[in-house]
Amino acid sequence: MDKILNLDFSLIKDLLSFDRQNPLLFNSGLFLLLFAAFMLIYQCVRRVRWLKMITVIAFSLYFYYKSSAGYCFILLGVCVSDYIIGIALGKSVRSWLRKSWVALNVVLNVGMLVYFKYFNLLYETFCNITSTRFDPLDIILPAGISFFCFRSISYIVDIYRRQLEPCRNFLDYTFFLTFFPPLLAGPVVRAKDMLPQIKENAMATHAMVSEGMFLIMAGLIKKVVIADYISGNFVDRIFDNPTLYSGFENLMGAFGFTIQIYCDFSGYSDMAIGIALLMGYRFKDNFRAPFKAQSPTEFWKRWHISLSSWLMDYVYIPLGGNRKGRTRQNVNLMSTMVIGGLWHGASWMYVIWGAYHGILLAIHKAISKAFRLPATLKGNRLITAANIFLTLNLMVIGMMIFRAQSLQHLWDMCHQITHNFNAQVITAFIEGYLFIVIAIVAAYMMHFLPESWTRWGIRQYSALPTVIQAIILALVLFLVIQTRQSDLVPFVYLQY
């Protein structure tokens, strides 16, 4: 009896304690069990609006606590400050006062980002310039801080632009900002899209539940079966020691990481959107087959759509967009993409990555204007294929910059590819990494399937009896369990 009590106490302690090495993630078995229990409670209270709100907020804060411990109070603090500033901004008439409220919100959010994400980078840079000793502060980055700070800024700016009325129900706003599906790694859901659904007390339909389950299964397969497998068994080895491998292997590592990060990040987005659908809330798509893009401009309309559109609306356009001449447009593009790169973390490699994409966008804009090209070329299949091939390779180069640990590592990879390609290893590579090759090729092939096939799959799954849907779900979970690594692999974008 004592052993049973001790076991129960230990289990409760584990559920209530924060473990930095084992955060609560969508791809963990613990989350699936807790979410199943949560959904049972949710179904019981969903028609009583205030009770449903409190239940979801409580679970969201618990979910965030299991990822960031006491930093959940920062999240609550942002809820309070946004609510107060939003109400005050809505009542303000004078232009200078309205701008002051927006500035206060931006300073608070950007100030948090600078402290938690960039303080040590700035401090190290200062020490290098002044030749003084660098002793970094032990700063723990709160999970998802970039995502909820951007959501906070967009809420206040939308009120300032009179595109959104201030939320006068504190529970509604807290529900929006703490809502757990997009909390840690996006999408960057905007208040003007989410708050109306919250006010309507949205309910999930059978179609929404079926679509949600389909997206959750797709996300798990992308993350665990593809991304984690090729990462742990191949990609990480290449990027950790590029000089130990031939140029061909380095090239395959670059293409492998490109599809890995897509499957990892879009897999999280699929699961976040799917989980929200189970509760009756619909988010916009965050990825639309980005490697089908025919230009850098089109790529950013397909990749991490919620972030790229956020940068467009709240950085690029306020800077002047394309309204002030070609030179100013290029400066605005470069500034926006550098900010987007720096958003990913405190590393100069991210700044270089952002600048690289800014240059690509500026070049594409110049070529398009000179030759009067449309954003997406249609017609000749050969030209379309050539554009997709060129754009994909440009994006792979960008991913090499993104993933490389330093400029030296990036140089080593490029040198191996250009000076030590060694095509003779191709046969041995395929034999030695057969399942890796199959996973990478299969992932790219699935990516390039027509989008209509995905919509058809959702319709077919939705039309199945509930029992058959449950069996398919069980089979997918079994596949995920069989292929997952012994240690839980966090989502790549949790660090941003």
GROMACS .gro file of C-alpha atoms in nm:
model
  496
    1MET     CA    1   0.000   0.000   0.000
    2ASP     CA    2   0.280   0.239   0.093
    3LYS     CA    3   0.452   0.164  -0.238
    4ILE     CA    4   0.135   0.249  -0.428
    5LEU     CA    5   0.094   0.574  -0.234
    6ASN     CA    6   0.459   0.664  -0.295
    7LEU     CA    7   0.417   0.585  -0.665
    8ASP     CA    8   0.106   0.801  -0.688
    9PHE     CA    9   0.279   1.085  -0.503
   10SER     CA   10   0.581   1.059  -0.733
   11LEU     CA   11   0.354   1.073  -1.040
   12ILE     CA   12   0.168   1.378  -0.910
   13LYS     CA   13   0.499   1.545  -0.826
   14ASP     CA   14   0.626   1.485  -1.181
   15LEU     CA   15   0.305   1.627  -1.329
   16LEU     CA   16   0.324   1.941  -1.117
   17SER     CA   17   0.698   2.006  -1.136
   18PHE     CA   18   0.900   2.177  -1.408
   19ASP     CA   19   1.170   1.973  -1.580
   20ARG     CA   20   1.382   2.175  -1.823
   21GLN     CA   21   1.508   1.857  -1.988
   22ASN     CA   22   1.159   1.723  -2.050
   23PRO     CA   23   0.921   2.000  -2.155
   24LEU     CA   24   0.560   1.921  -2.235
   25LEU     CA   25   0.550   1.900  -2.616
   26PHE     CA   26   0.293   1.794  -2.873
   27ASN     CA   27   0.505   1.494  -2.976
   28SER     CA   28   0.531   1.351  -2.623
   29GLY     CA   29   0.321   1.067  -2.489
   30LEU     CA   30   0.248   1.266  -2.173
   31PHE     CA   31   0.092   1.546  -2.374
   32LEU     CA   32  -0.133   1.304  -2.561
   33LEU     CA   33  -0.259   1.161  -2.231
   34LEU     CA   34  -0.306   1.502  -2.067
   35PHE     CA   35  -0.472   1.644  -2.377
   36ALA     CA   36  -0.714   1.349  -2.391
   37ALA     CA   37  -0.809   1.414  -2.027
   38PHE     CA   38  -0.839   1.787  -2.096
   39MET     CA   39  -1.069   1.727  -2.394
   40LEU     CA   40  -1.301   1.515  -2.180
   41ILE     CA   41  -1.334   1.805  -1.937
   42TYR     CA   42  -1.360   2.053  -2.224
   43GLN     CA   43  -1.652   1.863  -2.378
   44CYS     CA   44  -1.834   1.877  -2.045
   45VAL     CA   45  -1.794   2.253  -1.996
   46ARG     CA   46  -1.781   2.387  -2.352
   47ARG     CA   47  -2.139   2.519  -2.352
   48VAL     CA   48  -2.085   2.719  -2.031
   49ARG     CA   49  -1.875   2.996  -2.177
   50TRP     CA   50  -1.706   3.136  -1.866
   51LEU     CA   51  -1.626   2.788  -1.736
   52LYS     CA   52  -1.484   2.684  -2.072
   53MET     CA   53  -1.269   2.998  -2.079
   54ILE     CA   54  -1.124   2.934  -1.734
   55THR     CA   55  -1.063   2.566  -1.814
   56VAL     CA   56  -0.870   2.644  -2.134
   57ILE     CA   57  -0.672   2.928  -1.972
   58ALA     CA   58  -0.577   2.703  -1.679
   59PHE     CA   59  -0.460   2.422  -1.908
   60SER     CA   60  -0.273   2.674  -2.129
   61LEU     CA   61  -0.089   2.819  -1.831
   62TYR     CA   62  -0.009   2.467  -1.706
   63PHE     CA   63   0.119   2.378  -2.054
   64TYR     CA   64   0.338   2.690  -2.058
   65TYR     CA   65   0.458   2.626  -1.701
   66LYS     CA   66   0.580   2.281  -1.805
   67SER     CA   67   0.790   2.451  -2.072
   68SER     CA   68   0.909   2.768  -1.897
   69ALA     CA   69   0.836   2.735  -1.523
   70GLY     CA   70   0.783   3.070  -1.348
   71TYR     CA   71   0.801   3.262  -1.674
   72CYS     CA   72   0.429   3.197  -1.709
   73PHE     CA   73   0.394   3.507  -1.487
   74ILE     CA   74   0.561   3.710  -1.765
   75LEU     CA   75   0.297   3.581  -2.004
   76LEU     CA   76   0.025   3.684  -1.759
   77GLY     CA   77   0.193   4.021  -1.717
   78VAL     CA   78   0.178   4.077  -2.092
   79CYS     CA   79  -0.193   3.990  -2.082
   80VAL     CA   80  -0.253   4.252  -1.814
   81SER     CA   81  -0.046   4.525  -1.982
   82ASP     CA   82  -0.205   4.461  -2.323
   83TYR     CA   83  -0.554   4.474  -2.176
   84ILE     CA   84  -0.489   4.803  -1.995
   85ILE     CA   85  -0.306   4.964  -2.289
   86GLY     CA   86  -0.573   4.845  -2.532
   87ILE     CA   87  -0.854   4.998  -2.326
   88ALA     CA   88  -0.661   5.323  -2.280
   89LEU     CA   89  -0.575   5.340  -2.651
   90GLY     CA   90  -0.938   5.285  -2.745
   91LYS     CA   91  -1.043   5.580  -2.530
   92SER     CA   92  -0.763   5.811  -2.647
   93VAL     CA   93  -0.837   6.071  -2.913
   94ARG     CA   94  -0.523   6.282  -2.939
   95SER     CA   95  -0.270   6.153  -3.189
   96TRP     CA   96   0.035   6.198  -2.964
   97LEU     CA   97  -0.131   6.006  -2.681
   98ARG     CA   98  -0.236   5.719  -2.908
   99LYS     CA   99   0.118   5.694  -3.043
  100SER     CA  100   0.252   5.698  -2.687
  101TRP     CA  101   0.041   5.396  -2.591
  102VAL     CA  102   0.166   5.206  -2.896
  103ALA     CA  103   0.525   5.306  -2.818
  104LEU     CA  104   0.485   5.183  -2.460
  105ASN     CA  105   0.362   4.843  -2.581
  106VAL     CA  106   0.645   4.813  -2.833
  107VAL     CA  107   0.908   4.916  -2.576
  108LEU     CA  108   0.779   4.660  -2.325
  109ASN     CA  109   0.773   4.374  -2.575
  110VAL     CA  110   1.093   4.458  -2.761
  111GLY     CA  111   1.262   4.526  -2.428
  112MET     CA  112   1.180   4.174  -2.312
  113LEU     CA  113   1.310   4.029  -2.638
  114VAL     CA  114   1.632   4.230  -2.615
  115TYR     CA  115   1.696   4.119  -2.258
  116PHE     CA  116   1.611   3.752  -2.287
  117LYS     CA  117   1.734   3.686  -2.641
  118TYR     CA  118   1.997   3.943  -2.731
  119PHE     CA  119   2.158   4.080  -2.414
  120ASN     CA  120   2.447   3.833  -2.411
  121LEU     CA  121   2.504   3.875  -2.786
  122LEU     CA  122   2.521   4.253  -2.750
  123TYR     CA  123   2.735   4.220  -2.439
  124GLU     CA  124   2.975   3.981  -2.613
  125THR     CA  125   3.000   4.212  -2.915
  126PHE     CA  126   3.075   4.506  -2.686
  127CYS     CA  127   3.343   4.304  -2.505
  128ASN     CA  128   3.504   4.203  -2.835
  129ILE     CA  129   3.515   4.565  -2.952
  130THR     CA  130   3.660   4.690  -2.623
  131SER     CA  131   3.884   4.383  -2.571
  132THR     CA  132   3.736   4.314  -2.229
  133ARG     CA  133   3.651   3.981  -2.069
  134PHE     CA  134   3.311   3.840  -2.161
  135ASP     CA  135   3.124   3.682  -1.871
  136PRO     CA  136   2.774   3.595  -1.998
  137LEU     CA  137   2.470   3.622  -1.777
  138ASP     CA  138   2.279   3.302  -1.705
  139ILE     CA  139   1.959   3.405  -1.885
  140ILE     CA  140   1.699   3.136  -1.957
  141LEU     CA  141   1.491   3.211  -2.264
  142PRO     CA  142   1.115   3.179  -2.200
  143ALA     CA  143   0.964   2.943  -2.458
  144GLY     CA  144   0.765   3.110  -2.732
  145ILE     CA  145   0.843   3.465  -2.616
  146SER     CA  146   0.896   3.585  -2.974
  147PHE     CA  147   0.556   3.453  -3.077
  148PHE     CA  148   0.344   3.602  -2.799
  149CYS     CA  149   0.533   3.933  -2.810
  150PHE     CA  150   0.455   3.967  -3.181
  151ARG     CA  151   0.090   3.882  -3.114
  152SER     CA  152   0.084   4.147  -2.843
  153ILE     CA  153   0.231   4.415  -3.071
  154SER     CA  154  -0.009   4.336  -3.357
  155TYR     CA  155  -0.308   4.362  -3.119
  156ILE     CA  156  -0.215   4.713  -3.003
  157VAL     CA  157  -0.114   4.833  -3.351
  158ASP     CA  158  -0.443   4.705  -3.498
  159ILE     CA  159  -0.633   4.905  -3.235
  160TYR     CA  160  -0.422   5.211  -3.321
  161ARG     CA  161  -0.503   5.165  -3.691
  162ARG     CA  162  -0.872   5.131  -3.597
  163GLN     CA  163  -0.883   4.786  -3.754
  164LEU     CA  164  -0.985   4.631  -3.422
  165GLU     CA  165  -1.189   4.735  -3.121
  166PRO     CA  166  -1.020   4.693  -2.779
  167CYS     CA  167  -1.111   4.372  -2.601
  168ARG     CA  168  -1.310   4.471  -2.292
  169ASN     CA  169  -1.336   4.123  -2.145
  170PHE     CA  170  -1.012   4.032  -1.967
  171LEU     CA  171  -1.088   3.660  -1.986
  172ASP     CA  172  -1.129   3.685  -2.364
  173TYR     CA  173  -0.793   3.850  -2.411
  174THR     CA  174  -0.616   3.616  -2.169
  175PHE     CA  175  -0.771   3.322  -2.357
  176PHE     CA  176  -0.635   3.463  -2.684
  177LEU     CA  177  -0.278   3.532  -2.571
  178THR     CA  178  -0.232   3.217  -2.361
  179PHE     CA  179  -0.416   2.975  -2.595
  180PHE     CA  180  -0.178   2.681  -2.590
  181PRO     CA  181  -0.180   2.538  -2.948
  182PRO     CA  182   0.015   2.829  -3.106
  183LEU     CA  183   0.179   2.944  -2.783
  184LEU     CA  184   0.527   2.793  -2.813
  185ALA     CA  185   0.603   2.792  -3.186
  186GLY     CA  186   0.323   2.965  -3.372
  187PRO     CA  187   0.150   3.032  -3.596
  188VAL     CA  188   0.153   3.404  -3.510
  189VAL     CA  189  -0.224   3.425  -3.465
  190ARG     CA  190  -0.363   3.778  -3.474
  191ALA     CA  191  -0.624   3.909  -3.234
  192LYS     CA  192  -0.851   4.031  -3.515
  193ASP     CA  193  -0.873   3.672  -3.644
  194MET     CA  194  -0.904   3.498  -3.308
  195LEU     CA  195  -1.104   3.730  -3.080
  196PRO     CA  196  -1.426   3.716  -3.290
  197GLN     CA  197  -1.420   3.336  -3.265
  198ILE     CA  198  -1.370   3.360  -2.889
  199LYS     CA  199  -1.661   3.600  -2.849
  200GLU     CA  200  -1.887   3.371  -3.053
  201ASN     CA  201  -1.807   3.082  -2.815
  202ALA     CA  202  -1.696   2.870  -3.113
  203MET     CA  203  -1.797   2.503  -3.121
  204ALA     CA  204  -1.626   2.230  -3.318
  205THR     CA  205  -1.827   2.063  -3.592
  206HIS     CA  206  -1.778   1.703  -3.701
  207ALA     CA  207  -1.594   1.827  -4.011
  208MET     CA  208  -1.361   2.041  -3.798
  209VAL     CA  209  -1.283   1.751  -3.566
  210SER     CA  210  -1.206   1.519  -3.858
  211GLU     CA  211  -0.986   1.780  -4.026
  212GLY     CA  212  -0.812   1.845  -3.695
  213MET     CA  213  -0.735   1.476  -3.643
  214PHE     CA  214  -0.603   1.449  -4.000
  215LEU     CA  215  -0.371   1.748  -3.947
  216ILE     CA  216  -0.248   1.615  -3.611
  217MET     CA  217  -0.159   1.281  -3.773
  218ALA     CA  218   0.011   1.456  -4.064
  219GLY     CA  219   0.208   1.674  -3.822
  220LEU     CA  220   0.323   1.377  -3.614
  221ILE     CA  221   0.441   1.192  -3.924
  222LYS     CA  222   0.627   1.498  -4.052
  223LYS     CA  223   0.792   1.562  -3.717
  224VAL     CA  224   0.874   1.217  -3.580
  225VAL     CA  225   0.887   0.984  -3.881
  226ILE     CA  226   1.072   1.221  -4.116
  227ALA     CA  227   1.230   1.525  -3.943
  228ASP     CA  228   1.361   1.355  -3.629
  229TYR     CA  229   1.479   1.048  -3.818
  230ILE     CA  230   1.688   1.224  -4.083
  231SER     CA  231   1.812   1.480  -3.831
  232GLY     CA  232   1.945   1.237  -3.571
  233ASN     CA  233   2.080   0.982  -3.817
  234PHE     CA  234   2.234   1.204  -4.083
  235VAL     CA  235   2.185   1.584  -4.097
  236ASP     CA  236   2.328   1.667  -3.753
  237ARG     CA  237   2.642   1.466  -3.826
  238ILE     CA  238   2.709   1.660  -4.146
  239PHE     CA  239   2.659   2.005  -3.995
  240ASP     CA  240   2.858   1.920  -3.682
  241ASN     CA  241   3.167   1.809  -3.879
  242PRO     CA  242   3.137   1.903  -4.249
  243THR     CA  243   3.506   1.841  -4.325
  244LEU     CA  244   3.471   1.473  -4.236
  245TYR     CA  245   3.235   1.418  -4.530
  246SER     CA  246   3.260   1.453  -4.906
  247GLY     CA  247   3.105   1.738  -5.099
  248PHE     CA  248   2.822   1.513  -5.216
  249GLU     CA  249   2.741   1.417  -4.856
  250ASN     CA  250   2.750   1.783  -4.753
  251LEU     CA  251   2.514   1.868  -5.039
  252MET     CA  252   2.276   1.591  -4.933
  253GLY     CA  253   2.302   1.721  -4.576
  254ALA     CA  254   2.195   2.067  -4.696
  255PHE     CA  255   1.896   1.927  -4.888
  256GLY     CA  256   1.822   1.699  -4.593
  257PHE     CA  257   1.814   1.988  -4.346
  258THR     CA  258   1.593   2.188  -4.581
  259ILE     CA  259   1.322   1.921  -4.582
  260GLN     CA  260   1.386   1.845  -4.213
  261ILE     CA  261   1.317   2.198  -4.092
  262TYR     CA  262   1.013   2.216  -4.319
  263CYS     CA  263   0.870   1.892  -4.180
  264ASP     CA  264   0.958   1.991  -3.823
  265PHE     CA  265   0.810   2.340  -3.835
  266SER     CA  266   0.513   2.273  -4.062
  267GLY     CA  267   0.450   1.961  -3.856
  268TYR     CA  268   0.416   2.175  -3.543
  269SER     CA  269   0.189   2.417  -3.731
  270ASP     CA  270  -0.026   2.129  -3.854
  271MET     CA  271  -0.066   1.999  -3.499
  272ALA     CA  272  -0.136   2.344  -3.356
  273ILE     CA  273  -0.400   2.413  -3.621
  274GLY     CA  274  -0.543   2.062  -3.576
  275ILE     CA  275  -0.566   2.089  -3.196
  276ALA     CA  276  -0.736   2.427  -3.227
  277LEU     CA  277  -0.987   2.276  -3.472
  278LEU     CA  278  -1.076   2.008  -3.217
  279MET     CA  279  -1.187   2.290  -2.987
  280GLY     CA  280  -1.370   2.482  -3.258
  281TYR     CA  281  -1.112   2.747  -3.350
  282ARG     CA  282  -0.969   2.788  -3.698
  283PHE     CA  283  -0.631   2.940  -3.781
  284LYS     CA  284  -0.504   3.042  -4.121
  285ASP     CA  285  -0.259   2.817  -4.305
  286ASN     CA  286   0.104   2.872  -4.205
  287PHE     CA  287   0.267   2.677  -4.492
  288ARG     CA  288   0.160   2.619  -4.852
  289ALA     CA  289   0.414   2.389  -5.016
  290PRO     CA  290   0.692   2.655  -5.008
  291PHE     CA  291   0.935   2.459  -5.225
  292LYS     CA  292   0.693   2.488  -5.515
  293ALA     CA  293   0.768   2.861  -5.521
  294GLN     CA  294   0.901   3.002  -5.847
  295SER     CA  295   1.074   3.301  -5.690
  296PRO     CA  296   1.206   3.426  -5.354
  297THR     CA  297   0.903   3.656  -5.329
  298GLU     CA  298   0.660   3.368  -5.377
  299PHE     CA  299   0.856   3.156  -5.130
  300TRP     CA  300   0.785   3.402  -4.851
  301LYS     CA  301   0.416   3.391  -4.937
  302ARG     CA  302   0.426   3.017  -4.876
  303TRP     CA  303   0.678   2.973  -4.589
  304HIS     CA  304   0.586   3.061  -4.229
  305ILE     CA  305   0.305   3.275  -4.370
  306SER     CA  306   0.196   3.413  -4.033
  307LEU     CA  307   0.545   3.555  -3.963
  308SER     CA  308   0.621   3.679  -4.315
  309SER     CA  309   0.282   3.855  -4.335
  310TRP     CA  310   0.340   3.999  -3.985
  311LEU     CA  311   0.675   4.141  -4.093
  312MET     CA  312   0.509   4.281  -4.405
  313ASP     CA  313   0.225   4.452  -4.215
  314TYR     CA  314   0.409   4.572  -3.905
  315VAL     CA  315   0.766   4.633  -4.025
  316TYR     CA  316   0.796   4.664  -4.404
  317ILE     CA  317   0.488   4.881  -4.465
  318PRO     CA  318   0.552   5.117  -4.167
  319LEU     CA  319   0.909   5.164  -4.297
  320GLY     CA  320   0.760   5.288  -4.622
  321GLY     CA  321   0.725   4.968  -4.822
  322ASN     CA  322   0.760   5.031  -5.193
  323ARG     CA  323   0.604   5.378  -5.181
  324LYS     CA  324   0.925   5.582  -5.167
  325GLY     CA  325   1.131   5.475  -5.465
  326ARG     CA  326   1.346   5.180  -5.564
  327THR     CA  327   1.639   5.253  -5.332
  328ARG     CA  328   1.417   5.300  -5.028
  329GLN     CA  329   1.225   4.983  -5.117
  330ASN     CA  330   1.548   4.782  -5.122
  331VAL     CA  331   1.655   4.931  -4.789
  332ASN     CA  332   1.313   4.845  -4.643
  333LEU     CA  333   1.332   4.489  -4.777
  334MET     CA  334   1.680   4.442  -4.634
  335SER     CA  335   1.584   4.593  -4.297
  336THR     CA  336   1.273   4.378  -4.271
  337MET     CA  337   1.454   4.054  -4.352
  338VAL     CA  338   1.743   4.133  -4.117
  339ILE     CA  339   1.489   4.194  -3.840
  340GLY     CA  340   1.325   3.864  -3.939
  341GLY     CA  341   1.662   3.692  -3.917
  342LEU     CA  342   1.745   3.848  -3.581
  343TRP     CA  343   1.399   3.743  -3.455
  344HIS     CA  344   1.518   3.382  -3.479
  345GLY     CA  345   1.784   3.425  -3.216
  346ALA     CA  346   2.101   3.586  -3.085
  347SER     CA  347   2.344   3.484  -3.357
  348TRP     CA  348   2.511   3.681  -3.632
  349MET     CA  349   2.443   3.381  -3.860
  350TYR     CA  350   2.072   3.464  -3.838
  351VAL     CA  351   2.149   3.824  -3.932
  352ILE     CA  352   2.349   3.703  -4.233
  353TRP     CA  353   2.064   3.467  -4.324
  354GLY     CA  354   1.815   3.755  -4.310
  355ALA     CA  355   2.043   3.978  -4.519
  356TYR     CA  356   2.083   3.697  -4.776
  357HIS     CA  357   1.707   3.675  -4.820
  358GLY     CA  358   1.678   4.053  -4.832
  359ILE     CA  359   1.927   4.058  -5.120
  360LEU     CA  360   1.736   3.780  -5.301
  361LEU     CA  361   1.409   3.970  -5.267
  362ALA     CA  362   1.566   4.296  -5.387
  363ILE     CA  363   1.721   4.124  -5.690
  364HIS     CA  364   1.393   3.950  -5.776
  365LYS     CA  365   1.198   4.277  -5.746
  366ALA     CA  366   1.448   4.450  -5.976
  367ILE     CA  367   1.437   4.171  -6.236
  368SER     CA  368   1.057   4.152  -6.222
  369LYS     CA  369   1.024   4.525  -6.274
  370ALA     CA  370   1.284   4.538  -6.551
  371PHE     CA  371   1.122   4.255  -6.748
  372ARG     CA  372   0.767   4.317  -6.621
  373LEU     CA  373   0.736   3.965  -6.489
  374PRO     CA  374   0.430   3.853  -6.285
  375ALA     CA  375   0.480   3.725  -5.931
  376THR     CA  376   0.418   3.367  -6.048
  377LEU     CA  377   0.496   3.254  -6.400
  378LYS     CA  378   0.244   3.021  -6.559
  379GLY     CA  379   0.230   2.843  -6.891
  380ASN     CA  380   0.547   2.674  -7.009
  381ARG     CA  381   0.611   2.373  -6.785
  382LEU     CA  382   0.983   2.373  -6.861
  383ILE     CA  383   1.018   2.735  -6.747
  384THR     CA  384   0.806   2.663  -6.440
  385ALA     CA  385   1.025   2.363  -6.349
  386ALA     CA  386   1.341   2.568  -6.404
  387ASN     CA  387   1.212   2.849  -6.179
  388ILE     CA  388   1.117   2.603  -5.905
  389PHE     CA  389   1.456   2.428  -5.931
  390LEU     CA  390   1.648   2.757  -5.914
  391THR     CA  391   1.439   2.890  -5.625
  392LEU     CA  392   1.472   2.564  -5.430
  393ASN     CA  393   1.851   2.572  -5.463
  394LEU     CA  394   1.863   2.934  -5.351
  395MET     CA  395   1.656   2.838  -5.047
  396VAL     CA  396   1.887   2.544  -4.972
  397ILE     CA  397   2.183   2.784  -4.966
  398GLY     CA  398   1.984   2.998  -4.724
  399MET     CA  399   1.916   2.695  -4.505
  400MET     CA  400   2.289   2.620  -4.496
  401ILE     CA  401   2.347   2.970  -4.360
  402PHE     CA  402   2.061   2.923  -4.113
  403ARG     CA  403   2.189   2.590  -3.979
  404ALA     CA  404   2.566   2.644  -3.989
  405GLN     CA  405   2.724   2.699  -3.648
  406SER     CA  406   2.959   2.966  -3.780
  407LEU     CA  407   3.093   3.124  -4.097
  408GLN     CA  408   3.383   2.879  -4.078
  409HIS     CA  409   3.143   2.583  -4.080
  410LEU     CA  410   2.955   2.737  -4.372
  411TRP     CA  411   3.281   2.791  -4.560
  412ASP     CA  412   3.386   2.431  -4.490
  413MET     CA  413   3.061   2.298  -4.634
  414CYS     CA  414   3.082   2.516  -4.945
  415HIS     CA  415   3.448   2.422  -4.995
  416GLN     CA  416   3.370   2.052  -4.969
  417ILE     CA  417   3.086   2.082  -5.220
  418THR     CA  418   3.288   2.282  -5.474
  419HIS     CA  419   3.635   2.126  -5.431
  420ASN     CA  420   3.578   1.777  -5.295
  421PHE     CA  421   3.246   1.665  -5.440
  422ASN     CA  422   3.364   1.304  -5.490
  423ALA     CA  423   3.078   1.160  -5.696
  424GLN     CA  424   3.227   0.813  -5.649
  425VAL     CA  425   3.072   0.793  -5.301
  426ILE     CA  426   2.716   0.817  -5.434
  427THR     CA  427   2.664   0.441  -5.461
  428ALA     CA  428   2.816   0.375  -5.118
  429PHE     CA  429   2.616   0.663  -4.972
  430ILE     CA  430   2.286   0.521  -5.099
  431GLU     CA  431   2.374   0.176  -4.966
  432GLY     CA  432   2.490   0.307  -4.628
  433TYR     CA  433   2.208   0.557  -4.582
  434LEU     CA  434   1.932   0.374  -4.769
  435PHE     CA  435   1.650   0.457  -4.527
  436ILE     CA  436   1.771   0.818  -4.497
  437VAL     CA  437   1.764   0.852  -4.875
  438ILE     CA  438   1.417   0.698  -4.889
  439ALA     CA  439   1.291   0.935  -4.617
  440ILE     CA  440   1.434   1.246  -4.786
  441VAL     CA  441   1.314   1.151  -5.135
  442ALA     CA  442   0.969   1.050  -5.004
  443ALA     CA  443   0.938   1.378  -4.813
  444TYR     CA  444   1.020   1.588  -5.119
  445MET     CA  445   0.787   1.379  -5.336
  446MET     CA  446   0.499   1.425  -5.091
  447HIS     CA  447   0.575   1.795  -5.073
  448PHE     CA  448   0.539   1.832  -5.448
  449LEU     CA  449   0.207   1.646  -5.467
  450PRO     CA  450  -0.085   1.866  -5.577
  451GLU     CA  451  -0.250   2.053  -5.288
  452SER     CA  452  -0.584   1.916  -5.408
  453TRP     CA  453  -0.467   1.570  -5.299
  454THR     CA  454  -0.441   1.689  -4.939
  455ARG     CA  455  -0.789   1.840  -4.951
  456TRP     CA  456  -0.916   1.513  -5.104
  457GLY     CA  457  -0.750   1.315  -4.823
  458ILE     CA  458  -0.918   1.532  -4.559
  459ARG     CA  459  -1.257   1.486  -4.725
  460GLN     CA  460  -1.212   1.110  -4.747
  461TYR     CA  461  -1.101   1.084  -4.385
  462SER     CA  462  -1.394   1.301  -4.272
  463ALA     CA  463  -1.638   1.074  -4.455
  464LEU     CA  464  -1.517   0.761  -4.273
  465PRO     CA  465  -1.709   0.618  -3.975
  466THR     CA  466  -1.573   0.727  -3.638
  467VAL     CA  467  -1.449   0.375  -3.561
  468ILE     CA  468  -1.241   0.364  -3.879
  469GLN     CA  469  -1.103   0.710  -3.805
  470ALA     CA  470  -0.999   0.591  -3.459
  471ILE     CA  471  -0.829   0.282  -3.606
  472ILE     CA  472  -0.631   0.496  -3.851
  473LEU     CA  473  -0.531   0.726  -3.566
  474ALA     CA  474  -0.415   0.426  -3.361
  475LEU     CA  475  -0.209   0.296  -3.654
  476VAL     CA  476  -0.041   0.634  -3.701
  477LEU     CA  477   0.038   0.656  -3.329
  478PHE     CA  478   0.184   0.304  -3.344
  479LEU     CA  479   0.404   0.408  -3.640
  480VAL     CA  480   0.518   0.719  -3.453
  481ILE     CA  481   0.603   0.517  -3.140
  482GLN     CA  482   0.798   0.262  -3.342
  483THR     CA  483   1.008   0.522  -3.527
  484ARG     CA  484   1.062   0.783  -3.256
  485GLN     CA  485   1.402   0.819  -3.095
  486SER     CA  486   1.460   0.716  -2.734
  487ASP     CA  487   1.497   1.079  -2.627
  488LEU     CA  488   1.226   1.330  -2.701
  489VAL     CA  489   1.339   1.567  -2.978
  490PRO     CA  490   1.210   1.924  -2.927
  491PHE     CA  491   1.067   2.118  -3.219
  492VAL     CA  492   1.329   2.334  -3.391
  493TYR     CA  493   1.130   2.655  -3.351
  494LEU     CA  494   1.084   2.620  -2.974
  495GLN     CA  495   1.414   2.807  -2.935
  496TYR     CA  496   1.274   3.110  -3.116
   0.00000   0.00000   0.00000
